[in-house]
Tab-separated table of C-alpha atoms in Angstrom:
chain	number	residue	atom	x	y	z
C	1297	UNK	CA	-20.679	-5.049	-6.189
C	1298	UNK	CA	-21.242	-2.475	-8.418
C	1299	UNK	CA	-19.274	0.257	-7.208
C	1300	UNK	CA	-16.277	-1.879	-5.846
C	1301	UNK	CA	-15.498	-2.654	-9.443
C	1302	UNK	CA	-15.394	1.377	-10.112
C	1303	UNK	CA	-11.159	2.013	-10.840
C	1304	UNK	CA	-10.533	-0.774	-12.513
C	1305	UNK	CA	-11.739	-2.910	-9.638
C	1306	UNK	CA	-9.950	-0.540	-6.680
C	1307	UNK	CA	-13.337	0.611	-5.721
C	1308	UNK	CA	-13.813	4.572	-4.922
C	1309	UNK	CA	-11.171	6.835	-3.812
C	1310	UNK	CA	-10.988	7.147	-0.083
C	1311	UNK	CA	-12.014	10.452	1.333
C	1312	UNK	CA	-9.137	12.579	1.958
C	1313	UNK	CA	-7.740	11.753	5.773
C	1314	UNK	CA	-3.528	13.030	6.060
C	1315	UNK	CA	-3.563	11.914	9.157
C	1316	UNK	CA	-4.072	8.077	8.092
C	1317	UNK	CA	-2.973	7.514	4.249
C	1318	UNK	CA	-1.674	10.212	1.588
C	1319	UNK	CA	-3.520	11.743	-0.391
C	1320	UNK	CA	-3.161	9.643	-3.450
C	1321	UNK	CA	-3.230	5.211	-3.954
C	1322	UNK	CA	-5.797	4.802	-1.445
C	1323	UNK	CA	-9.436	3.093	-2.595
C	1324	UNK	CA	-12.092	1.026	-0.280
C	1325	UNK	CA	-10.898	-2.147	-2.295
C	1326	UNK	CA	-13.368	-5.078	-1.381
C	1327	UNK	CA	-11.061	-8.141	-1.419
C	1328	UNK	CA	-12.939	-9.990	-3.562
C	1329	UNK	CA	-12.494	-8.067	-6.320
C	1330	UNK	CA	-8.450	-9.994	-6.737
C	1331	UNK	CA	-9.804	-11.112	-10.139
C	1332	UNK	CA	-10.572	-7.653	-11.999
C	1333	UNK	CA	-7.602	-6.039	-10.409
C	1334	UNK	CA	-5.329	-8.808	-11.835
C	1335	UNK	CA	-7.417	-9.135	-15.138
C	1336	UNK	CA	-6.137	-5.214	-15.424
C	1337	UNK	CA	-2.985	-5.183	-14.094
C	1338	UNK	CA	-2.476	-8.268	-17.343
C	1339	UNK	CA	-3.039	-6.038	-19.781
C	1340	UNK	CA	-0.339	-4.216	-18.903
C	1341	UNK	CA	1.647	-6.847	-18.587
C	1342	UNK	CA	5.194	-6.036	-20.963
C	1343	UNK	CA	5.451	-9.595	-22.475
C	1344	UNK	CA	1.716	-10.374	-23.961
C	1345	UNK	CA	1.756	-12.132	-27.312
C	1346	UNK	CA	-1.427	-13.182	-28.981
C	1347	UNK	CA	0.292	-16.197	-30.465
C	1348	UNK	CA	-0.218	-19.027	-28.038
C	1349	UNK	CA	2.278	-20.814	-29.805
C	1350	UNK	CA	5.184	-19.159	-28.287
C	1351	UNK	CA	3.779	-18.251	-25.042
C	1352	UNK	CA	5.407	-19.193	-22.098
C	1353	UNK	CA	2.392	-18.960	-19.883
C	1354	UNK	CA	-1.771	-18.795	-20.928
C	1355	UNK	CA	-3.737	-16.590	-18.495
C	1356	UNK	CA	-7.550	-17.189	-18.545
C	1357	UNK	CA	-9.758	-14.002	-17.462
C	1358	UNK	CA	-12.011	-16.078	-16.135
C	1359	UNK	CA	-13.580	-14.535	-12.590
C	1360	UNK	CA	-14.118	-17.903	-10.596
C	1361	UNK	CA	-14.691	-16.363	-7.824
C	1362	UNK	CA	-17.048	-13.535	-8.773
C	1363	UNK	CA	-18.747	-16.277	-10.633
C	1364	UNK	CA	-19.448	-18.849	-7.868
C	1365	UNK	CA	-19.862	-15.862	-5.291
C	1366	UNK	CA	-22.880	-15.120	-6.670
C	1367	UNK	CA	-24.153	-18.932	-5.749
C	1368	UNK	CA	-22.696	-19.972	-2.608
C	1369	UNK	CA	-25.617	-19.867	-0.374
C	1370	UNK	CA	-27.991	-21.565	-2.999
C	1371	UNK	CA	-28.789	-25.233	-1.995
C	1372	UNK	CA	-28.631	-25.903	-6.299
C	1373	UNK	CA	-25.125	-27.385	-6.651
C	1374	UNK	CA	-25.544	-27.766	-10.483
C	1375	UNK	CA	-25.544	-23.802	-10.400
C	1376	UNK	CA	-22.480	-23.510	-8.785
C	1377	UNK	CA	-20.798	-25.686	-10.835
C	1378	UNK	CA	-22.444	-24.520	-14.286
C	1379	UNK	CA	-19.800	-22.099	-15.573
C	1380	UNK	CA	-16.707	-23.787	-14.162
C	1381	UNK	CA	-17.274	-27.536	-15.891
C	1382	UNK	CA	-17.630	-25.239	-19.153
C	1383	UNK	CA	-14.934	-22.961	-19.083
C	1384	UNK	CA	-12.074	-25.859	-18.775
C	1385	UNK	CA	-14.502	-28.441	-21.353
C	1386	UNK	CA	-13.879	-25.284	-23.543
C	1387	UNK	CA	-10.375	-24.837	-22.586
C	1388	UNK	CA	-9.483	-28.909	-23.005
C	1389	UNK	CA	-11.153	-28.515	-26.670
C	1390	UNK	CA	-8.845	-25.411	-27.856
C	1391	UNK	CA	-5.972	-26.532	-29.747
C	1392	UNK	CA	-3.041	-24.346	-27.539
C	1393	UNK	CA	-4.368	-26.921	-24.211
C	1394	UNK	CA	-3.146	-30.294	-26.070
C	1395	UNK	CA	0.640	-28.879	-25.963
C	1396	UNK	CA	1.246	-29.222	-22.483
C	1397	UNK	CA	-2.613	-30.506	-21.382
C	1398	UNK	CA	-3.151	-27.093	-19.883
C	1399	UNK	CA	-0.310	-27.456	-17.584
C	1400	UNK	CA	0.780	-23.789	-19.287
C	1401	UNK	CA	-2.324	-22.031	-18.194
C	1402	UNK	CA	-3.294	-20.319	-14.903
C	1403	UNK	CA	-6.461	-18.342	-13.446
C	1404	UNK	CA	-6.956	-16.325	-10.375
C	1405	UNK	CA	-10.013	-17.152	-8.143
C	1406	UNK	CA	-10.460	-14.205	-5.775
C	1407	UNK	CA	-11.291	-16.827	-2.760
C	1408	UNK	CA	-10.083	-18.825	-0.625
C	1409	UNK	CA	-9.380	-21.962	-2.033
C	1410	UNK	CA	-12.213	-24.330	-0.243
C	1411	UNK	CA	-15.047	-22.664	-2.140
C	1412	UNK	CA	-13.594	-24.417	-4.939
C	1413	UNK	CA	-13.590	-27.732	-3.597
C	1414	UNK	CA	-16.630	-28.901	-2.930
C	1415	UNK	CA	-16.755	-32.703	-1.874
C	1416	UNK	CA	-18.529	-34.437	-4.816
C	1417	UNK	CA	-20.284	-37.326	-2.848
C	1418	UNK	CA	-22.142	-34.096	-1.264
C	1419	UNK	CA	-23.823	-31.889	-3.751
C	1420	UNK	CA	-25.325	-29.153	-0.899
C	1421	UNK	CA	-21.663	-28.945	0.064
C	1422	UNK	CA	-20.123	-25.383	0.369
C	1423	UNK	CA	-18.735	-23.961	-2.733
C	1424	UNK	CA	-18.283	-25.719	-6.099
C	1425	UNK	CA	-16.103	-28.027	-7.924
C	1426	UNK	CA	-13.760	-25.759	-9.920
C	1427	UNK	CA	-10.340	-27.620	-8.739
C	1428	UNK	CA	-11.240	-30.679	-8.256
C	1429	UNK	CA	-11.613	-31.287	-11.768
C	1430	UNK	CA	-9.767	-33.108	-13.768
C	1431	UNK	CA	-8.727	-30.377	-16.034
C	1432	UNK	CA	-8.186	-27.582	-13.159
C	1433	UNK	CA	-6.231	-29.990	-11.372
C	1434	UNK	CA	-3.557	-29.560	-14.418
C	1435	UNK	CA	-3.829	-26.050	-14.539
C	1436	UNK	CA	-2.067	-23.672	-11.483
C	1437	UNK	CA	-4.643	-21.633	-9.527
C	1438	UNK	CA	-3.937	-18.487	-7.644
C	1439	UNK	CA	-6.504	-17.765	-4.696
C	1440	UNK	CA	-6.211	-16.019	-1.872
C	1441	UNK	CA	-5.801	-19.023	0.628
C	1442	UNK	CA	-4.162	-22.123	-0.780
C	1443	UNK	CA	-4.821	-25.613	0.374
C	1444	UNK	CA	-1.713	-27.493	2.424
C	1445	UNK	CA	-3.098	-30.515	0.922
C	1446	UNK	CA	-2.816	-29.965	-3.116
C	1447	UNK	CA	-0.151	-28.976	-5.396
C	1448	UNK	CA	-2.514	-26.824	-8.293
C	1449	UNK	CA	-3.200	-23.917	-6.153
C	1450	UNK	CA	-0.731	-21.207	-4.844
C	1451	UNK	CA	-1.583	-18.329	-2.114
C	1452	UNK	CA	-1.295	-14.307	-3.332
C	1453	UNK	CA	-1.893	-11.457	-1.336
C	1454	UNK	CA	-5.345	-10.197	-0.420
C	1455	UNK	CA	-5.779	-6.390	-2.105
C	1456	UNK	CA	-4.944	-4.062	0.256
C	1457	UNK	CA	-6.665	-0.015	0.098
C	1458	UNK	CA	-3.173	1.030	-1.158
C	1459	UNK	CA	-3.163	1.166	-4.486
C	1460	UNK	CA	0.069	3.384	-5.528
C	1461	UNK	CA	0.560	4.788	-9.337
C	1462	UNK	CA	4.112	5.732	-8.768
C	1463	UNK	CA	7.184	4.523	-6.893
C	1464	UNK	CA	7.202	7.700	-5.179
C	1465	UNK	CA	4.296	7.047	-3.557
C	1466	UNK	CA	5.548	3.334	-2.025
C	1467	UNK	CA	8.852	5.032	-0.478
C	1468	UNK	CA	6.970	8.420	0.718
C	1469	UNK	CA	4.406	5.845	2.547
C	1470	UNK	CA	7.317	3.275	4.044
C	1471	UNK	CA	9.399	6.263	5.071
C	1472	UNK	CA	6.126	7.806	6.806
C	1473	UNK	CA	5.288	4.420	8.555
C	1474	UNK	CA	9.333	4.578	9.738
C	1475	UNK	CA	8.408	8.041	11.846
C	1476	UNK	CA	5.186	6.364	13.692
C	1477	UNK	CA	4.721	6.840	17.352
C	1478	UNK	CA	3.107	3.377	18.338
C	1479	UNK	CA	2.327	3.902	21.913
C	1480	UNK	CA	0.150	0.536	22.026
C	1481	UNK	CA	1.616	-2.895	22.330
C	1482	UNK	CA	-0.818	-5.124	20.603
C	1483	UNK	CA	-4.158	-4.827	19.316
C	1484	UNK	CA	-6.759	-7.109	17.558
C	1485	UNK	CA	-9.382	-6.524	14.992
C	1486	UNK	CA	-11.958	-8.829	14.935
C	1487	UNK	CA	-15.101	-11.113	16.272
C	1488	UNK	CA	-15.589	-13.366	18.670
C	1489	UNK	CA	-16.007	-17.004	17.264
C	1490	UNK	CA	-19.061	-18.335	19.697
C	1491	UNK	CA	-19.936	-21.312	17.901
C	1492	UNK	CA	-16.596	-22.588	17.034
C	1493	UNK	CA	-14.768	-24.495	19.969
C	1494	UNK	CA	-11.376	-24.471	18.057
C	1495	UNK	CA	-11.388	-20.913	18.146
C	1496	UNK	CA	-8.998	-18.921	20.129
C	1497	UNK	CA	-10.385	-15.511	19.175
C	1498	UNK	CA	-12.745	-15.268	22.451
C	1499	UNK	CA	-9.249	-15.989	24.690
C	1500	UNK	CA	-7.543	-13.436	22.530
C	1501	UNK	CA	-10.323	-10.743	22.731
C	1502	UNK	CA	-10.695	-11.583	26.832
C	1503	UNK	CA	-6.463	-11.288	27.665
C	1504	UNK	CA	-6.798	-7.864	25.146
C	1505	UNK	CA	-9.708	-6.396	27.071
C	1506	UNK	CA	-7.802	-7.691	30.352
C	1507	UNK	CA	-4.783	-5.320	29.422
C	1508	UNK	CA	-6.620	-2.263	29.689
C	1509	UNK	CA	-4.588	0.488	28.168
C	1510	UNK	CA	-1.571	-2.170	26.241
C	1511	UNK	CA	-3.976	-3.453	23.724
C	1512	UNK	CA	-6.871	-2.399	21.496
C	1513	UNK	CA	-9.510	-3.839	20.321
C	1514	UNK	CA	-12.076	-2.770	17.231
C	1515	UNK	CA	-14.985	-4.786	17.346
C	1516	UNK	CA	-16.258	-6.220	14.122
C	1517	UNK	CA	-18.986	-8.321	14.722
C	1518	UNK	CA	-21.797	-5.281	16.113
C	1519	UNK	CA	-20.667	-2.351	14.780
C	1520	UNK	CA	-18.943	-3.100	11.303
C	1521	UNK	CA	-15.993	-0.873	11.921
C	1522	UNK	CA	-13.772	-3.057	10.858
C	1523	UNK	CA	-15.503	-2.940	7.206
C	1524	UNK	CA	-14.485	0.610	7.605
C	1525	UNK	CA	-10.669	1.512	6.369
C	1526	UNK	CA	-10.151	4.170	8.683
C	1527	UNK	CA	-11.535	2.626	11.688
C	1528	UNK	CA	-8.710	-0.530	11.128
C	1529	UNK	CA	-5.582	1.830	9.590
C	1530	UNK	CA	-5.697	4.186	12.950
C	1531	UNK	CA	-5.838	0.323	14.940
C	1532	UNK	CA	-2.882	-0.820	13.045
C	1533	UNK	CA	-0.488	2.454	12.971
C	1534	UNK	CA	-1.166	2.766	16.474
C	1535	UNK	CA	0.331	-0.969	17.040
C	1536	UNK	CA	3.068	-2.528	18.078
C	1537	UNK	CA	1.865	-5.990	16.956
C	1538	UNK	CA	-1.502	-6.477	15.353
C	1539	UNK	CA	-2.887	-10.383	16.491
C	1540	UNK	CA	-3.841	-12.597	13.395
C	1541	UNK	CA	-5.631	-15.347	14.415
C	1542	UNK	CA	-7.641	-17.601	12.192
C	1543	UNK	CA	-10.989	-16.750	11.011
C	1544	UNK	CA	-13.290	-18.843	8.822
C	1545	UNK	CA	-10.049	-20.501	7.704
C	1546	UNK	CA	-6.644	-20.212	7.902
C	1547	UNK	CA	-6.061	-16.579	6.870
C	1548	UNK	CA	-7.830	-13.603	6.956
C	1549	UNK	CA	-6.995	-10.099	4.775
C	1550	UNK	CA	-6.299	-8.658	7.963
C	1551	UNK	CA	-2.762	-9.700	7.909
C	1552	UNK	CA	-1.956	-7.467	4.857
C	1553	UNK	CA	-3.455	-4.362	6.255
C	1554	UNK	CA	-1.403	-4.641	9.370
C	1555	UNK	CA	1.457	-5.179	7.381
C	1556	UNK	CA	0.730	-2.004	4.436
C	1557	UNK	CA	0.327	-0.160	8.466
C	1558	UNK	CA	3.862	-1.496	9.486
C	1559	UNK	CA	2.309	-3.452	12.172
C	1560	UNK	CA	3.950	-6.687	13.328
C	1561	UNK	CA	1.784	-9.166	12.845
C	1562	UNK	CA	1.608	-12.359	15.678
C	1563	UNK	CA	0.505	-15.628	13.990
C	1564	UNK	CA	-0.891	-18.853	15.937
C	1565	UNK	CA	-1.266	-21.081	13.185
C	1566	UNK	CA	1.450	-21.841	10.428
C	1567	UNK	CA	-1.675	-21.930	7.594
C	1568	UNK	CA	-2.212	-18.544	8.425
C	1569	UNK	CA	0.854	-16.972	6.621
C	1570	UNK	CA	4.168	-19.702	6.635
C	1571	UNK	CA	2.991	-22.279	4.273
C	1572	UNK	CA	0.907	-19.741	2.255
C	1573	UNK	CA	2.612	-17.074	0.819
C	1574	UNK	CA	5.790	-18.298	-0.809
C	1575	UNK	CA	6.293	-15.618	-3.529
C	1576	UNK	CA	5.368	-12.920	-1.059
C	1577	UNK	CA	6.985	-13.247	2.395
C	1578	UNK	CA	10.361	-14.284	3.548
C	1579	UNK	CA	11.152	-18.097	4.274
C	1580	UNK	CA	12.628	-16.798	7.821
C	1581	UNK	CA	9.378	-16.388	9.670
C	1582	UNK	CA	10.886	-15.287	12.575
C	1583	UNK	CA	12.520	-11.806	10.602
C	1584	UNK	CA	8.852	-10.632	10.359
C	1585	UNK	CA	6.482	-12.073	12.952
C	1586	UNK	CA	5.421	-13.483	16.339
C	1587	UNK	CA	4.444	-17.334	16.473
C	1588	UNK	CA	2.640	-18.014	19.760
C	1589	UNK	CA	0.577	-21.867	19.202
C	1590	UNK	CA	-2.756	-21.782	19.752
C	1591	UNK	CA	-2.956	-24.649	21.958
C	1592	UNK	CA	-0.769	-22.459	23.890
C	1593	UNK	CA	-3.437	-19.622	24.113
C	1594	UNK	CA	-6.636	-22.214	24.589
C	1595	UNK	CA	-5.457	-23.737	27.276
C	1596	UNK	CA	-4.062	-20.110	29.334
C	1597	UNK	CA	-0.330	-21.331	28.969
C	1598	UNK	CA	0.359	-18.450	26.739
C	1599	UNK	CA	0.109	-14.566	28.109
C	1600	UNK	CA	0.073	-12.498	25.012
C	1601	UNK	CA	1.232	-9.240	26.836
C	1602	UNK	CA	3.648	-11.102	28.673
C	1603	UNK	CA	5.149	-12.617	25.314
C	1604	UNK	CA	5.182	-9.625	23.719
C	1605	UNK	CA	6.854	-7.288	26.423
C	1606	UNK	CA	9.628	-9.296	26.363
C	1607	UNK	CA	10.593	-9.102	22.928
C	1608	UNK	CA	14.044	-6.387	23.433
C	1609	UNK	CA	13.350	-2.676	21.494
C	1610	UNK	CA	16.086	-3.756	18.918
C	1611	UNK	CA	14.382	-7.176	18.163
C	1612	UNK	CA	11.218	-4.782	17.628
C	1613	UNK	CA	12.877	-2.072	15.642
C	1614	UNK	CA	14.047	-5.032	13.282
C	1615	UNK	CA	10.928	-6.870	12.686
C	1616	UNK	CA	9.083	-3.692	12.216
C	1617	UNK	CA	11.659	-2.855	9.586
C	1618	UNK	CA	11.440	-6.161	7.926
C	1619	UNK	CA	7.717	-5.833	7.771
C	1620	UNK	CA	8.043	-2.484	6.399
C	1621	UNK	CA	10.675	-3.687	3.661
C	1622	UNK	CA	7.925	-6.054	2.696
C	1623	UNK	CA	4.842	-3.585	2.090
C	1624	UNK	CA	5.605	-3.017	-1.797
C	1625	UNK	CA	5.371	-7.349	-2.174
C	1626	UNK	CA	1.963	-7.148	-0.357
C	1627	UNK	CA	0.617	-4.353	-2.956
C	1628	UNK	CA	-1.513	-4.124	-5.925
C	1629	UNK	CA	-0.310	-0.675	-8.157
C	1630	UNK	CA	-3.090	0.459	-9.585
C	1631	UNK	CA	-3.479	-1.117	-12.957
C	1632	UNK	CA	-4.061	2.757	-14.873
C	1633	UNK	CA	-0.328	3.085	-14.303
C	1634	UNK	CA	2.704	1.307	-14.162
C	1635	UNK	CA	5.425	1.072	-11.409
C	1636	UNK	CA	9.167	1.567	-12.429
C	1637	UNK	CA	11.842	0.283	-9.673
C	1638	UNK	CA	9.267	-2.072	-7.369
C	1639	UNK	CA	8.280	-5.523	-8.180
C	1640	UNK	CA	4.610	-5.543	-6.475
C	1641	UNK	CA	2.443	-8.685	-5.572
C	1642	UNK	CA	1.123	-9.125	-9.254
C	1643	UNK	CA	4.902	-8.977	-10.866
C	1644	UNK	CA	6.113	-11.743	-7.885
C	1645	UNK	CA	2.803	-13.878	-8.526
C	1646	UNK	CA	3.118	-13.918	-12.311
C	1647	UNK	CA	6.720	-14.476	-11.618
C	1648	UNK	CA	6.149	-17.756	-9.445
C	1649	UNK	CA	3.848	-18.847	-11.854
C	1650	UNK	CA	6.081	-18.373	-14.787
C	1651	UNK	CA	8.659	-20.437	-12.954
C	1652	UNK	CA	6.312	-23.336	-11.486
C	1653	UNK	CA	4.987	-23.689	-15.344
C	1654	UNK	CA	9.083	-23.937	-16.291
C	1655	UNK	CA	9.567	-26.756	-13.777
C	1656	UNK	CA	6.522	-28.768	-14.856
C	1657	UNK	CA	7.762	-27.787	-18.732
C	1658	UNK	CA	11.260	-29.263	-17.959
C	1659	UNK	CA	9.724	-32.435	-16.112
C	1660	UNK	CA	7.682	-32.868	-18.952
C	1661	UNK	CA	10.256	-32.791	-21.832
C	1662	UNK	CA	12.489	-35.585	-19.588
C	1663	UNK	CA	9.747	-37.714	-19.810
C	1664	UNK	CA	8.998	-37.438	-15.956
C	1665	UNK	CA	5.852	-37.556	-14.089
C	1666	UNK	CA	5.237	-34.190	-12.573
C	1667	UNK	CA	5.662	-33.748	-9.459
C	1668	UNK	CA	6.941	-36.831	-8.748
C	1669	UNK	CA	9.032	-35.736	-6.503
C	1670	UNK	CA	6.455	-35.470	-3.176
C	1671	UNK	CA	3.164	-36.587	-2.237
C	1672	UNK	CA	0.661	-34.089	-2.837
C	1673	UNK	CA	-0.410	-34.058	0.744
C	1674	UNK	CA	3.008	-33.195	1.754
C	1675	UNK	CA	2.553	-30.100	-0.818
C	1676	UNK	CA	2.627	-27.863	1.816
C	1677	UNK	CA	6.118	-29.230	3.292
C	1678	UNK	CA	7.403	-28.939	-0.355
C	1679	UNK	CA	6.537	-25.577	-1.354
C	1680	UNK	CA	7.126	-23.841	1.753
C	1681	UNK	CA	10.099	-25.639	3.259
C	1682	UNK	CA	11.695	-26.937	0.620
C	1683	UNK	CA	11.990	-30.688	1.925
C	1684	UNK	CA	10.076	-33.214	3.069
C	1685	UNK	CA	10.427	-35.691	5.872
C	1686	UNK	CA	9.307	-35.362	9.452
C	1687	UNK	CA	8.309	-31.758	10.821
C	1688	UNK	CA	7.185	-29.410	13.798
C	1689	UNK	CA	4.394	-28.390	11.515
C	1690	UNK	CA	3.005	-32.140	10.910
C	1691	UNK	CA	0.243	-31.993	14.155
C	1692	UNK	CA	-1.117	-28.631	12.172
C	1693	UNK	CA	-1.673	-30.148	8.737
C	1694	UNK	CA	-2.969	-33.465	9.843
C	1695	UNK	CA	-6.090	-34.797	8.192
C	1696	UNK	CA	-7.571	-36.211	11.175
C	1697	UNK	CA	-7.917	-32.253	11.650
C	1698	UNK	CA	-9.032	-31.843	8.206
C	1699	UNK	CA	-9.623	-28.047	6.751
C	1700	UNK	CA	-9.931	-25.585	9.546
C	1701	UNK	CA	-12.603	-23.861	10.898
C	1702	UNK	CA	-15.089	-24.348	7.843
């Protein structure tokens, strides 16, 4: 991991390439690396006070995820669990925690949110414990794939390769992704899922390779190409609409490639982007993206080419626009420098955080319980839609399904 923390956790330059990315912002990020990007980005954060007192927010630097990554396959759940009971016994013991019981502090965990919640009864679980304690359970928790089922943990973008310094650079790069040529409908970047019956990936793969020349697809699983930036920008610029199915869970960092690429991305799960991103994408799904159910696809109702052909050249020309509009939300600037006009995905996360914490501050001060105002496995319903009550979504999120794929 070495060298992906080189740049202030970018990773190294990409090699020059003007016929894929400019010439500057671009690094072979791994996506793990969330927590020193945003550690960075912090400290240049314009309203930092080292008086807790009058803080509106406390960030902890701690790296959860780099922490418990290094432990995931070891059979020794006391390991896993080690650093994360300390960190929030310290936390609970400093004197700034007791004025709001730590519901005023937030960390980033670079994962997705289930290799933090390991089932107690199970010790050789996957993952570790880190929010289902007691203490992380009052604090908010930004990972990169959020649980429907919990209220202390909010989705942000997976880092991208484009790392820009200037605003310049963002509008050069959207304009640039305007003047594409896409002379391929759909394409799919991925693996097949052989052991997994839930899986629609082998049905997708099977109607792509059935298209011949309409779709694309850059196998991951042999040849590791998809590991490889170039090998997945040329698949996505190329695109029409880039598939996103689900992959060990819900979402997959795919999704904000395609969408730095101007690709339209096609969802067939709500977890994988609706319910997920709140700060980041628009609450009218339909603006940006393709929903085709995957019960649809497994059972050979749903023809993806067919779908897609039908949607008019104006509908496309909009969505592709949308999704182009939303590149600079989807972005990490690199944390050396400091954007101007654009608000990127670390001013709109720090911004939903600073407004959750108000919320729970305001609920607090009226004497109310927080939160009281949903269950916390209708969280999902809540923070995404805004209301609660019966919905289309409810067969997706049930917990006779539990979490997907894991």
């Amino acid at each position: 991991m070495c060298e992906c923390a080189l740049n202030l956790g970018l990773g190294a330059p990409l090699p020059t390439d003007d016929k894929l990315y400019s010439r500057t912002g671009w690094f072979n990020t791994n996506q793990f690396l969330l927590e020193v990007i945003f550690h960075n980005r912090m400290k240049q954060y314009r309203c930092l006070t080292k008086d807790p007192s009058v803080a509106s927010a406390i960030y902890v630097p701690y790296y959860a995820g780099l922490d418990v990554g290094r432990y995931l396959w070891d059979p020794d759940g006391f390991m896993r669990d080690y650093d994360a009971v300390n960190i929030v016994k310290w936390l609970a013991s400093r004197p700034e925690w007791k004025r709001m019981w730590g519901r005023d502090h937030f960390l980033v965990a670079g994962r997705i949110n289930w290799d933090f919640r390991r089932n107690p009864q199970n010790e050789s679980d996957w993952g570790n414990e880190l929010l289902n304690l007691n203490e992380a359970r009052n604090m908010t928790t930004l990972v990169l794939e959020s649980s429907p089922w919990n209220y202390n943990d909010f989705a942000i973008p997976y880092p991208t390769y484009f790392h820009p310094s200037r605003d310049s650079e963002v509008f050069q790069w959207q304009n640039r992704m305007r003047r594409l040529r896409r002379r391929v409908l759909f394409s799919f970047a991925g693996a097949r899922r052989p052991g997994r019956h839930e899986s629609i990936r082998n049905e997708l793969i099977d109607q792509c390779l059935a298209t011949r020349k309409r779709c694309r697809f850059l196998e991951c699983d042999k040849t590791r190409k998809c590991h490889k930036p170039a090998y997945v920008l040329k698949l996505f610029q190329s695109s029409i609409f880039c598939l996103q199915p689900s992959g060990d869970s819900y979402t997959r960092r795919s999704i904000f490639d395609s969408i730095v690429a101007g690709c339209i991305p096609v969802f067939f799960h709500p977890g994988s982007a609706y319910v997920q991103y709140i700060w980041h994408f628009p609450k009218d799904f339909s603006k940006y993206s393709v929903f085709i159910p995957e019960s649809d696809v497994k059972s050979g109702k749903a023809n993806i080419e067919r779908i897609l052909q039908r949607i008019s050249r104006e509908r496309r020309a909009s969505m592709r626009e949308e999704v182009i509009s939303m590149i600079p939300s989807v972005i990490y600037a690199d944390p050396s420098s400091r954007l101007r006009q654009i608000e990127d995905a670390f001013d709109l996360a720090v911004k939903g955080v600073l407004d959750r914490i108000e919320t729970v501050r305001t609920q607090m001060n009226e004497g109310k319980i927080v939160n009281y105002e949903f269950d916390e496995e209708e969280s999902w319903k809540y923070f995404s839609r805004g209301k609660l009550g019966p919905h289309e979504w409810d067969a997706y999120f049930s917990r006779k399904i539990g979490k997907r794929a894991l």
